[in-house]
Coordinates of C-alpha atoms in Angstrom, one line a residue:
X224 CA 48.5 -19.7 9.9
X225 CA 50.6 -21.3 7.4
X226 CA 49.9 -24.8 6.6
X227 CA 49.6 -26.0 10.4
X228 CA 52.5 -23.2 11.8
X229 CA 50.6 -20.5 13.5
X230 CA 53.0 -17.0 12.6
X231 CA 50.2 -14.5 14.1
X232 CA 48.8 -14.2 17.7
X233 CA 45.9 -12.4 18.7
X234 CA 45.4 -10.4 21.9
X235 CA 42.4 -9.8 24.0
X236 CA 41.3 -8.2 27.5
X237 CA 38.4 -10.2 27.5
X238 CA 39.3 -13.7 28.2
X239 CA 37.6 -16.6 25.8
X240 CA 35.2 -13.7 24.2
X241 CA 36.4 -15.0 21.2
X242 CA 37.0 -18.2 18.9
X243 CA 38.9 -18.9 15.9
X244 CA 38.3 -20.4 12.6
X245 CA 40.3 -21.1 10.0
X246 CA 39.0 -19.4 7.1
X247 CA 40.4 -18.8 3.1
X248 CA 43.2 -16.2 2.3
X249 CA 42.8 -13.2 1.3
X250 CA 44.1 -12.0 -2.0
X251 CA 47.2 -13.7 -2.7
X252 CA 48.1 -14.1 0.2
X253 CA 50.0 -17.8 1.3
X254 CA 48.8 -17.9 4.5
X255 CA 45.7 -18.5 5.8
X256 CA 43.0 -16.1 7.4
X257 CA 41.4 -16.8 10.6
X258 CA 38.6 -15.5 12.0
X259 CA 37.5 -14.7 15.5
X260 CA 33.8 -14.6 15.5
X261 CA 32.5 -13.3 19.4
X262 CA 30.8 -16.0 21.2
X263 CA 27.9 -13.8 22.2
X264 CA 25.1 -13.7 19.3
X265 CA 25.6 -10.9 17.2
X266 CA 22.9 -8.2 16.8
X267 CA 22.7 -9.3 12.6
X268 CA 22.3 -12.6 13.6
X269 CA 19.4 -12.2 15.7
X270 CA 17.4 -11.1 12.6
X271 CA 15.6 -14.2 11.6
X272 CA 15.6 -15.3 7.6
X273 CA 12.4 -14.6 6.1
X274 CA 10.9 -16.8 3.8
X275 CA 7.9 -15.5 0.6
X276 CA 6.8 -16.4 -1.9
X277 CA 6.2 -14.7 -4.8
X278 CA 4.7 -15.2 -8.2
X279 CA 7.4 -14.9 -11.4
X280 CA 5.3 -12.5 -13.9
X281 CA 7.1 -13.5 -16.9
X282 CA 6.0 -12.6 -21.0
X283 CA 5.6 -16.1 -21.4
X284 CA 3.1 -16.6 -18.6
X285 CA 1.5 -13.2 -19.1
X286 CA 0.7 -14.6 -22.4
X287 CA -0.5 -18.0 -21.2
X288 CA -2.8 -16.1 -19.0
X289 CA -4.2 -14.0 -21.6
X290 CA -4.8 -16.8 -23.9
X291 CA -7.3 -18.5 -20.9
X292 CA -9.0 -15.5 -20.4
X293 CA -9.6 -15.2 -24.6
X294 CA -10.9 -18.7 -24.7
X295 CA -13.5 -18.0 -21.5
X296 CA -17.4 -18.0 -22.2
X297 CA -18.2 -15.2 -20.1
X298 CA -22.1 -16.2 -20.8
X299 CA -21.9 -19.2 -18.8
X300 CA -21.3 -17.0 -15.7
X301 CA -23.9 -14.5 -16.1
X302 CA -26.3 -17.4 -16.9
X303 CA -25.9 -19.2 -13.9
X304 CA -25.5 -16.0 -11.1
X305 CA -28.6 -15.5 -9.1
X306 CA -27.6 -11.9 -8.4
X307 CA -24.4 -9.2 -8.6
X308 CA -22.8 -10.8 -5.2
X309 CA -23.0 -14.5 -7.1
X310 CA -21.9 -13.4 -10.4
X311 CA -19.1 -11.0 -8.6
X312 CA -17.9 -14.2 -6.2
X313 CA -17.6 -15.9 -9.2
X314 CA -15.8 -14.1 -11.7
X315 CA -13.4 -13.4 -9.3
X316 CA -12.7 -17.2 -7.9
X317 CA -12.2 -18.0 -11.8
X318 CA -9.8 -15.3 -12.2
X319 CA -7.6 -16.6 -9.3
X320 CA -8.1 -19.8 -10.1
X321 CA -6.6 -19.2 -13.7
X322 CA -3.7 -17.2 -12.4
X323 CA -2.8 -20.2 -9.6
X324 CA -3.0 -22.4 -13.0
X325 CA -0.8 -20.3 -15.3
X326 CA 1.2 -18.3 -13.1
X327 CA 4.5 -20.1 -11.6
X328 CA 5.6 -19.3 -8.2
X329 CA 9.2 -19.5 -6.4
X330 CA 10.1 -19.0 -2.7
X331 CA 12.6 -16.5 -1.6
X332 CA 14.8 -15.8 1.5
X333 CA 16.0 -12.4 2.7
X334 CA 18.1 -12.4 4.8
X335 CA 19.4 -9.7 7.7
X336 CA 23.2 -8.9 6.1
X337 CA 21.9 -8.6 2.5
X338 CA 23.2 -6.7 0.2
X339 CA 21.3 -5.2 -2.8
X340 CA 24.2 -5.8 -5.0
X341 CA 24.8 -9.2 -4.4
X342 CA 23.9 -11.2 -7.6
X343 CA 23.5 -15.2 -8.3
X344 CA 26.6 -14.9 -10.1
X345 CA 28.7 -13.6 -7.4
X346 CA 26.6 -16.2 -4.7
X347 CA 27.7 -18.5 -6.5
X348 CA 31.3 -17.8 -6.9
X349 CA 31.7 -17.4 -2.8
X350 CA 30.1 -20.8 -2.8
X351 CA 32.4 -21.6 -5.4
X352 CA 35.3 -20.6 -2.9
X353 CA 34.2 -22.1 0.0
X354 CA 33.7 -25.7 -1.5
X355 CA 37.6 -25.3 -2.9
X356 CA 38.8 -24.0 0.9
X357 CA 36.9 -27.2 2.2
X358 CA 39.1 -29.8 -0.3
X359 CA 42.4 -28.0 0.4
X360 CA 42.7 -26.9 -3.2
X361 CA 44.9 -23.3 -2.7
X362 CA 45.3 -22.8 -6.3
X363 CA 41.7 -22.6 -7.0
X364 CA 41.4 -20.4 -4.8
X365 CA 43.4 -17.9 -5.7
X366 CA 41.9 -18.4 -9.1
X367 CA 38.1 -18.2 -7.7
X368 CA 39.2 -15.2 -5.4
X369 CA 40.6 -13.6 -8.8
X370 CA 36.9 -13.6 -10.1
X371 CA 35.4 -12.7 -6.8
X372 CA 37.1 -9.8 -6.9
X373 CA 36.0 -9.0 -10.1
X374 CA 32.5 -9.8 -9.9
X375 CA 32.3 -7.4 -6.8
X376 CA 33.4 -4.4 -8.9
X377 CA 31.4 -5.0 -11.8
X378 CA 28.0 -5.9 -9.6
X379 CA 28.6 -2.6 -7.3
X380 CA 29.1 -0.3 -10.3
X381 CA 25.8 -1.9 -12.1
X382 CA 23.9 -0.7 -9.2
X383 CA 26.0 1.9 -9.2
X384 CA 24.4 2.8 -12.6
X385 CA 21.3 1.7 -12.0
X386 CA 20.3 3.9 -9.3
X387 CA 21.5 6.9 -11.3
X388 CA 19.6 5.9 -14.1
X389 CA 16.4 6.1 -11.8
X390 CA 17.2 9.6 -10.8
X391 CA 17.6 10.6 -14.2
X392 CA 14.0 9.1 -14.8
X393 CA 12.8 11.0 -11.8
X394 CA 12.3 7.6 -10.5
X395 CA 12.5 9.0 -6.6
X396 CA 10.7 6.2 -5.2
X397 CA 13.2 3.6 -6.7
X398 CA 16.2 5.7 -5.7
X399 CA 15.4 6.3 -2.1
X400 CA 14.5 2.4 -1.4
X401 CA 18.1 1.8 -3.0
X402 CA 19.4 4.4 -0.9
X403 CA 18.1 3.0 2.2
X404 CA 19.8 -0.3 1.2
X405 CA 23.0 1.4 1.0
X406 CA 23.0 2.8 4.5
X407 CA 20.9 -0.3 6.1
X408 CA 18.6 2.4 7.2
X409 CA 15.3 0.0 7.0
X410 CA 12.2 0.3 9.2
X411 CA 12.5 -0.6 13.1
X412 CA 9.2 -0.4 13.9
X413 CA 7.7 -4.1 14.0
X414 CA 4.4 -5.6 15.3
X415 CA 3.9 -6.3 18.8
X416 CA 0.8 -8.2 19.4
X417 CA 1.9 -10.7 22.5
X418 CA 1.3 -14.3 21.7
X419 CA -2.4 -14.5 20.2
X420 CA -2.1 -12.8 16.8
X421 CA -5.8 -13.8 16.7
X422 CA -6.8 -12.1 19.8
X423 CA -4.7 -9.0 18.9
X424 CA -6.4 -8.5 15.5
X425 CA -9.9 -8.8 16.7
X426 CA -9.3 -6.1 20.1
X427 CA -7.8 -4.4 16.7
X428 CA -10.9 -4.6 14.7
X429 CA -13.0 -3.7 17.6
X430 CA -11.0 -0.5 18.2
X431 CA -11.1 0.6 14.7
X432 CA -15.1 0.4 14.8
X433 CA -15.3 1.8 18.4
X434 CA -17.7 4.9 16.8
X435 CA -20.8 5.6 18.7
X436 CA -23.7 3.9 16.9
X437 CA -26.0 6.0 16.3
X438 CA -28.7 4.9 13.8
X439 CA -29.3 7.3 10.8
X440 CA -31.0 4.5 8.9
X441 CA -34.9 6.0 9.5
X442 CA -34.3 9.8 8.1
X443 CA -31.8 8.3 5.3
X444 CA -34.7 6.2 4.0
X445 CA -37.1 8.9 4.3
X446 CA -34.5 11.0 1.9
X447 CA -34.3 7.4 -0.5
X448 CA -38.1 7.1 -1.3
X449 CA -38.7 10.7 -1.9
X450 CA -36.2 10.1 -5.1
X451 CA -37.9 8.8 -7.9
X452 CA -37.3 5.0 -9.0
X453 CA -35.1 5.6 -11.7
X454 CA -33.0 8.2 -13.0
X455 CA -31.1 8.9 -15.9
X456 CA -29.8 6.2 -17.2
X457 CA -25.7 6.0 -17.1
X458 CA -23.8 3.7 -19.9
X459 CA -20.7 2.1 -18.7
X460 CA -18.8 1.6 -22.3
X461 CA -15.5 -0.9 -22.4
X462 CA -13.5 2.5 -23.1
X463 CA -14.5 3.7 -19.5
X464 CA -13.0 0.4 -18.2
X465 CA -9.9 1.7 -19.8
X466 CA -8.7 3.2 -16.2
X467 CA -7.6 0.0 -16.1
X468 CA -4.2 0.6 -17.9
X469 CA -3.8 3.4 -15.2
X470 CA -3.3 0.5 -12.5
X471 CA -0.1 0.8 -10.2
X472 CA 1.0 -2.8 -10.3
X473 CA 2.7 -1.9 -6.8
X474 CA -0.6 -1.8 -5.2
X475 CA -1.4 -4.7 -2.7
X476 CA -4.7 -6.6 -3.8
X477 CA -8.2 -6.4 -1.9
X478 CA -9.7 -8.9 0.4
X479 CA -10.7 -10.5 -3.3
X480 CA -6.9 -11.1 -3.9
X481 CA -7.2 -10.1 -7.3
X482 CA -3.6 -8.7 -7.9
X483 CA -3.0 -5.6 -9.9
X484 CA -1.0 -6.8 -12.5
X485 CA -3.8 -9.3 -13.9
X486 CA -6.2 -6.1 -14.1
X487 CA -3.6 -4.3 -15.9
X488 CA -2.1 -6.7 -18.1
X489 CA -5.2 -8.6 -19.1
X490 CA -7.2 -5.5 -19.7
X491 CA -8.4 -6.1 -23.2
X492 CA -9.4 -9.4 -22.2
X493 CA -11.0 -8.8 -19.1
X494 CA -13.0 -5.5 -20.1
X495 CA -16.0 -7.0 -21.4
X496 CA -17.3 -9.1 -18.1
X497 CA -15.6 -6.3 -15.6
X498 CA -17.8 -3.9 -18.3
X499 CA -20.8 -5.9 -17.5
X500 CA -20.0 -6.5 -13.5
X501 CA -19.9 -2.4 -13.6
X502 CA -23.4 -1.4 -15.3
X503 CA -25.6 -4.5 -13.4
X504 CA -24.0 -2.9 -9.8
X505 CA -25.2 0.5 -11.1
X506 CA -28.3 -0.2 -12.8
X507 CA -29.6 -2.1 -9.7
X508 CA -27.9 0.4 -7.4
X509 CA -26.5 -1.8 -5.6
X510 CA -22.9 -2.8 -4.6
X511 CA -21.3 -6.4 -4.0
X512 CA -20.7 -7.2 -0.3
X513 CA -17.0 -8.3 -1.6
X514 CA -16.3 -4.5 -2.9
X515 CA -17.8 -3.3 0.4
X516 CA -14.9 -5.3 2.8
X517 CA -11.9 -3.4 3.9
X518 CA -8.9 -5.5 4.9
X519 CA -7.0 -3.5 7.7
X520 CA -3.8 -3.8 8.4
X521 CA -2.3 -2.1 11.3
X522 CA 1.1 -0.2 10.8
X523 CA 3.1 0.8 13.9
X524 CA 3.5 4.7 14.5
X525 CA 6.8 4.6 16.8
X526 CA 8.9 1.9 17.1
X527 CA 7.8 -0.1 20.6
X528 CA 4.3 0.3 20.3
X529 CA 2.4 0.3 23.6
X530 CA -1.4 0.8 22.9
X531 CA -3.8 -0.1 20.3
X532 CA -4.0 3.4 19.5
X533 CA -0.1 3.3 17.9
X534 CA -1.1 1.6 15.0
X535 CA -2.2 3.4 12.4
X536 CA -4.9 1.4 10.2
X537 CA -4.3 0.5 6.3
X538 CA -7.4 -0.1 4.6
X539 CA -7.1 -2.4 1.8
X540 CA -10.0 -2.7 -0.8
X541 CA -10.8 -4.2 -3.8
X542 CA -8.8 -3.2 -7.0
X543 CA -11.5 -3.7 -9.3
X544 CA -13.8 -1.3 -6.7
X545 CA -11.2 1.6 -7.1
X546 CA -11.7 1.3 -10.9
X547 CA -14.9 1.3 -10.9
X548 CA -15.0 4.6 -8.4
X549 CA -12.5 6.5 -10.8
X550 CA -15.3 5.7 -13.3
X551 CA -18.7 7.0 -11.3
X552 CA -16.6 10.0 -10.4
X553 CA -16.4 11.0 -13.9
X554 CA -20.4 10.7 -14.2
X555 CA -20.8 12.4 -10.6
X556 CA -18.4 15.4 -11.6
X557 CA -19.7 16.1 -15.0
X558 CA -23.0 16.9 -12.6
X559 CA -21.2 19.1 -10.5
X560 CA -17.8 20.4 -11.5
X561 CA -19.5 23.8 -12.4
X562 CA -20.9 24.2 -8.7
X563 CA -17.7 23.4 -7.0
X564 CA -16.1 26.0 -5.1
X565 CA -13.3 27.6 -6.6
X566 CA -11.0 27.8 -3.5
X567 CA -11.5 23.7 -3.4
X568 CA -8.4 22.3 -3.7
X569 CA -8.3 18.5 -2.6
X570 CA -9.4 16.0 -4.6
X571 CA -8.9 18.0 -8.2
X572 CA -6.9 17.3 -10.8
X573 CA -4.2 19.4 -11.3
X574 CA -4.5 21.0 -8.0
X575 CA -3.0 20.0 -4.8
X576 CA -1.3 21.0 -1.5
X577 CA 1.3 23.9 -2.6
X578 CA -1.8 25.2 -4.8
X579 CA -3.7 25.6 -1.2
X580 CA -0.5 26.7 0.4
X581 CA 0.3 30.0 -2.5
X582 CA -3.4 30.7 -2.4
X583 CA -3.3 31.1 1.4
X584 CA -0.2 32.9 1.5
X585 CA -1.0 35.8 -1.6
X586 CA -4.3 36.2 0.6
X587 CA -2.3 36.8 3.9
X588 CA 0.6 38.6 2.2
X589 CA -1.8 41.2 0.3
X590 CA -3.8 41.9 3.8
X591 CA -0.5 42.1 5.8
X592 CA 0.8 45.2 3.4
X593 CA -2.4 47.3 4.5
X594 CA -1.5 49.5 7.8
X595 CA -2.2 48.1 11.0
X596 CA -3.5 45.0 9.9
X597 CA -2.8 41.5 11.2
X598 CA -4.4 37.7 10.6
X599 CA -5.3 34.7 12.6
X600 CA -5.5 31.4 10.5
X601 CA -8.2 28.3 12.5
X602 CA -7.0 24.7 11.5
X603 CA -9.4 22.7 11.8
X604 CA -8.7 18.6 11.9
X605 CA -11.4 16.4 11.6
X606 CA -10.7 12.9 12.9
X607 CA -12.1 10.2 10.6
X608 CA -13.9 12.1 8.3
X609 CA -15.1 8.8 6.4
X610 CA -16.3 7.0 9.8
X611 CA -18.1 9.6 11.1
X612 CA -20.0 11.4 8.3
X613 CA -23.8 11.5 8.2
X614 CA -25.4 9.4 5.2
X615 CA -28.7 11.5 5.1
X616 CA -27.0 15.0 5.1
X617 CA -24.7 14.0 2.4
X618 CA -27.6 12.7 0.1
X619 CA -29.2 15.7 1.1
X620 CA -26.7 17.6 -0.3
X621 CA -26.2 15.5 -3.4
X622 CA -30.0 16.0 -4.3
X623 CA -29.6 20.1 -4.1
X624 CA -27.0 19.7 -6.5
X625 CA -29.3 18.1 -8.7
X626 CA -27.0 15.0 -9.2
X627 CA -28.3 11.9 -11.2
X628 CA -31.5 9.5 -8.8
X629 CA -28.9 6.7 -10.0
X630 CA -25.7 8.1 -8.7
X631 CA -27.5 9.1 -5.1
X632 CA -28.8 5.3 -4.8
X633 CA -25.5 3.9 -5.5
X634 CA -23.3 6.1 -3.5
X635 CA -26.3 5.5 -0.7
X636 CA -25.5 1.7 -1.0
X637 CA -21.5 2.5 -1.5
X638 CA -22.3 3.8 2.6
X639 CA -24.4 1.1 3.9
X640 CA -23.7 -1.7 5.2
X641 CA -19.7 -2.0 4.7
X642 CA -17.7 -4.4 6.8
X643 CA -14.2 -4.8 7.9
X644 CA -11.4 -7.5 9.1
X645 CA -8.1 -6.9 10.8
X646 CA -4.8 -8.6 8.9
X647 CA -2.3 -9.3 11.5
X648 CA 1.2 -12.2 10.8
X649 CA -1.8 -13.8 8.4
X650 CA -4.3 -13.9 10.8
X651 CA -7.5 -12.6 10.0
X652 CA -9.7 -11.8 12.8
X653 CA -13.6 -11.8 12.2
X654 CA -15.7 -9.9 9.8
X655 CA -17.4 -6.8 11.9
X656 CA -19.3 -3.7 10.5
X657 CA -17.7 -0.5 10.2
X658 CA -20.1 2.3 11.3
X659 CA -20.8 5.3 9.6
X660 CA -21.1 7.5 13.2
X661 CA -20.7 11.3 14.1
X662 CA -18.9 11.9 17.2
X663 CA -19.2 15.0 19.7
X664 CA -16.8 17.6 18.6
X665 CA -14.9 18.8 21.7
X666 CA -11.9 21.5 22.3
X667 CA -8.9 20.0 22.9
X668 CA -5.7 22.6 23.8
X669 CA -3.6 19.4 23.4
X670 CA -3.6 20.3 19.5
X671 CA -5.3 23.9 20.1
X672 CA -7.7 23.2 17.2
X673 CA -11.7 22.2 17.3
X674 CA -11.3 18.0 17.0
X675 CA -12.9 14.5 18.3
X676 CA -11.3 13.3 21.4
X677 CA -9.7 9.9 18.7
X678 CA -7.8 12.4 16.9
X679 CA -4.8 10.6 15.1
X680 CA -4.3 12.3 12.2
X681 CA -5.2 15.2 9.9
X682 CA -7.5 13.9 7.5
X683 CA -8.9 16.7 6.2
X684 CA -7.9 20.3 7.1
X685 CA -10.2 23.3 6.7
X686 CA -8.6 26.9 7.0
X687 CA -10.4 29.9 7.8
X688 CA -8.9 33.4 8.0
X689 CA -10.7 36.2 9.7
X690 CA -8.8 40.0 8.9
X691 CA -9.2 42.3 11.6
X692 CA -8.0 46.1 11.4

C-alpha cells in the first residue's frame, strides 16, 4: 500500500487463512509493508513467556555482602546452639537472610522467538520504530530503520566474536549452549505430571525409595561398638576450607538454598564459622540432618514421558556438604591411597574413562597376538550402587584397612538416617527416608549382563576378562 492506494494483491488457495496488517516499510522503500499473519495459532506462539527471577551479582553488592559477613560475631551463634543441627540451621538462615538483604533482584522474561543476539539497545530501537509507524512519522522511520540495520550487524558479529573467543578458551560448554541458540535446537522433553504437581512428586518420591527395607541396623551397631570411642584426632585448618575457591558457581544450591557464589566469593569471610561447623560435625561424629536431605528433581529421559520410571532423578545436596566431603576424602585417602588397587580407575585424580579404556585394550591387544587365542569381556552394571550398598560390610571393610575410629563413625552417620523430597513446578512433596537396601541380583538377557531388575543406568561398570587358549 501506498498511503491509502493498495498497488499489490495477494493470492491464496485457502480462502480467509489469512489477515492483513499494515506494517512499516522496509528499507527505503515508499510504500508500506503488509503482513499476513495465518489465523490459526502458530507453533512459536504456543510457547508460553516465562517469567524468573534472578539475583544481579554485581562488585558492588558482592562487596556489600562481604562487608556484613566481616562485621558478624560468629560467637553469638555458637553460644546460643544447643547442638550441630541448631548451630547448622542457623548459620545458614543468617547467611540467606544477609544475601536477601544485600543482594538486588530483577525479573526476566524469555520468550519462545528469542534471539541470543538481541540486545537492549536494538529492543529498544524496534520499539523505537514501531512508536514512529503508530504517529505516521515516515521520515523517522527511515531514519530509525537506518540504525536498526546497523545495530543488527554490529550485535550478530559481537556474538559472532564472542562465541569464537570461547572456543579459543576451550570454553566447549559456552560454545555448544550458543550453538544451540543458533539452530533453536533447545530441549523438547518437558514435565508431564497431569494436574496435581503435588501428587506427582510424592508417587515420585515414593518410587525413588521403592528399595526393599531390609534392616542392617543390628550387625552395623555390633561392628560400631567394637571400635574404640575415639580415634585419632583429625584437625580441620581454615586452609582445608580453601576448596571453597574451587566452587563451580553454575552449580544449583542444596535444599539449604545457600547459592554457590556466596561460598565462593565470601570465602575469606565465611572460613572461620564453616571451619568450626566442619570439626564439631567430625569430632562428635555426627552429621546435620540439613546436609543429609537430597532434593530430587526428576528429568525426563524421552520426550513424552509415560511412566515414573522415564524420569531420571537429580539429587541436589548441600553445597557446603560437598566441601566438606572433598575435605574428609583427603584424611580418608592419605589412610588408604597405598592399598588401592592399581587397575582402579574411577574416582582418581588424574585418571579417568580413556585411562580404563587403553588399559583394557593393551591387555586384549597383547593376548590376541598369541596363536589361537581369543577373549570374552563381562560388563557388569550395578543399578543404584548408593541405595543399595550394605552399611556394615562397608565399615567392615574400612576397619581392615585400618582407617581412622573417627572417619568410620562419621562416614557411618554420613549413611544413616538420610532423607529425601521430590522438586516438581516448585512443589515439594513430603520429606521420606531414603533406604540404604540390597536388592536380589537377577539375569536379565534384556541387557545380557548380571543386573537388578530397576536397572536405569550404568552407575558403575566392572570388567572382567577371562583368556582362554
Amino acid at each position: 500500500m501506498r498511503a491509502n492506494r493498495t498497488i499489490n494483491l495477494c493470492y491464496g488457495n485457502v480462502k480467509n487463512a489469512y489477515k492483513s496488517m499494515s506494517k512499516a516499510p522496509l528499507g527505503a522503500s515508499d510504500h508500506n509493508s503488509i503482513f499476513l499473519p495465518p489465523k490459526y495459532i502458530q507453533k512459536l506462539k504456543t510457547g508460553k513467556t516465562t517469567k524468573k527471577i534472578i539475583r544481579t551479582w554485581t562488585e558492588d553488592s558482592l562487596e556489600q555482602l562481604k562487608g556484613c559477613f566481616e562485621c558478624t560475631n560468629w560467637a553469638v551463634f555458637l553460644e546460643n546452639a544447643e547442638n550441630i543441627d541448631d548451630l547448622v540451621d542457623t548459620v545458614t538462615s543468617y547467611i540467606n537472610f544477609c544475601v536477601d538483604l544485600v543482594i538486588p533482584v530483577k525479573e526476566i522474561k524469555t520468550y519462545p522467538n528469542n534471539k541470543p543476539w538481541v540486545s537492549k539497545e536494538l529492543k529498544k530501537l524496534l520499539n523505537e520504530k514501531k512508536t514512529a509507524f503508530e504517529e505516521n512519522d515516515k521520515v523517522r522511520v527511515k531514519n530509525v530503520q537506518k540504525d536498526i540495520n546497523w545495530k543488527v550487524y554490529q550485535c550478530k558479529n559481537d556474538f559472532k566474536n564472542k562465541v569464537e573467543s570461547q572456543f579459543k578458551q576451550n570454553d566447549l560448554r559456552q560454545v555448544w549452549q550458543a550453538v544451540k541458540k543458533m539452530i533453536g535446537c533447545n530441549s523438547t522433553k518437558q514435565l508431564i505430571c497431569g494436574d496435581d504437581d503435588k501428587t506427582f512428586a510424592s508417587d515420585l518420591n515414593s518410587f525413588y525409595s521403592r528399595f526393599d527395607c531390609h534392616d542392617f541396623s543390628e550387625e552395623t551397631n555390633n561392628i560400631l561398638n567394637q571400635l574404640p570411642q575415639q580415634g585419632n584426632d583429625i584437625i580441620i585448618s581454615e586452609r582445608d576450607v580453601t576448596c571453597l575457591r574451587k566452587i563451580n558457581i553454575r552449580k544449583s544450591a542444596g535444599p539449604d538454598k545457600v547459592d554457590s557464589i556466596v561460598l565462593k566469593e565470601c570465602r575469606d569471610q565465611l572460613a572461620n564459622i564453616i571451619c568450626t561447623l566442619f570439626q564439631r560435625s567430625m569430632d562428635n561424629h555426627c552429621i546435620p540432618k540439613m546436609w543429609k536431605l537430597s532434593e530430587i528433581i526428576p528429568m525426563p529421559k524421552k520426550s513424552k514421558p509415560s511412566c515414573l520410571n522415564d524420569y531420571r532423578p537429580v539429587a541436589l545436596t548441600s553445597v557446603l556438604m560437598k566441601c566438606f566431603e572433598r575435605i574428609v576424602l583427603s584424611f580418608l585417602l592419605s589412610d588408604v591411597s597405598h592399598k588401592l588397587d592399581p587397575l582402579q580407575y574411577g574416582y582418581q585424580p588424574r585418571r579417568g574413562v580413556e585411562d580404563a579404556t587403553l588399559s583394557l585394550l593393551h591387555r586384549v591387544y597383547e593376548h590376541l597376538e598369541k596363536p589361537r587365542s581369543y577373549v570374552r569381556i563381562l560388563f557388569v552394571d550395578f543399578s543404584s550402587a548408593f541405595n543399595t550398598m550394605q552399611q556394615n560390610i562397608l565399615l567392615q571393610k574400612l576397619l581392615d584397612l585400618s582407617v581412622n575410629i573417627s572417619i568410620i563413625r562419621w562416614i557411618s552417620s554420613f549413611l544413616s538416617q538420610r532423607t529425601q523430597r521430590v522438586k516438581v513446578n516448585n512443589v515439594l512433596s513430603d520429606v521420606t527416608p531414603s533406604t540404604l537396601a540390597p536388592h536380589k541380583v537377577v539375569y536379565s538377557p534384556q541387557y545380557c549382563s548380571f543386573c537388578t531388575p530397576t536397572t536405569a543406568g550404568a552407575l558403575q561398570i566392572t570388567v572382567l576378562i577371562k583368556y582362554i587358549r
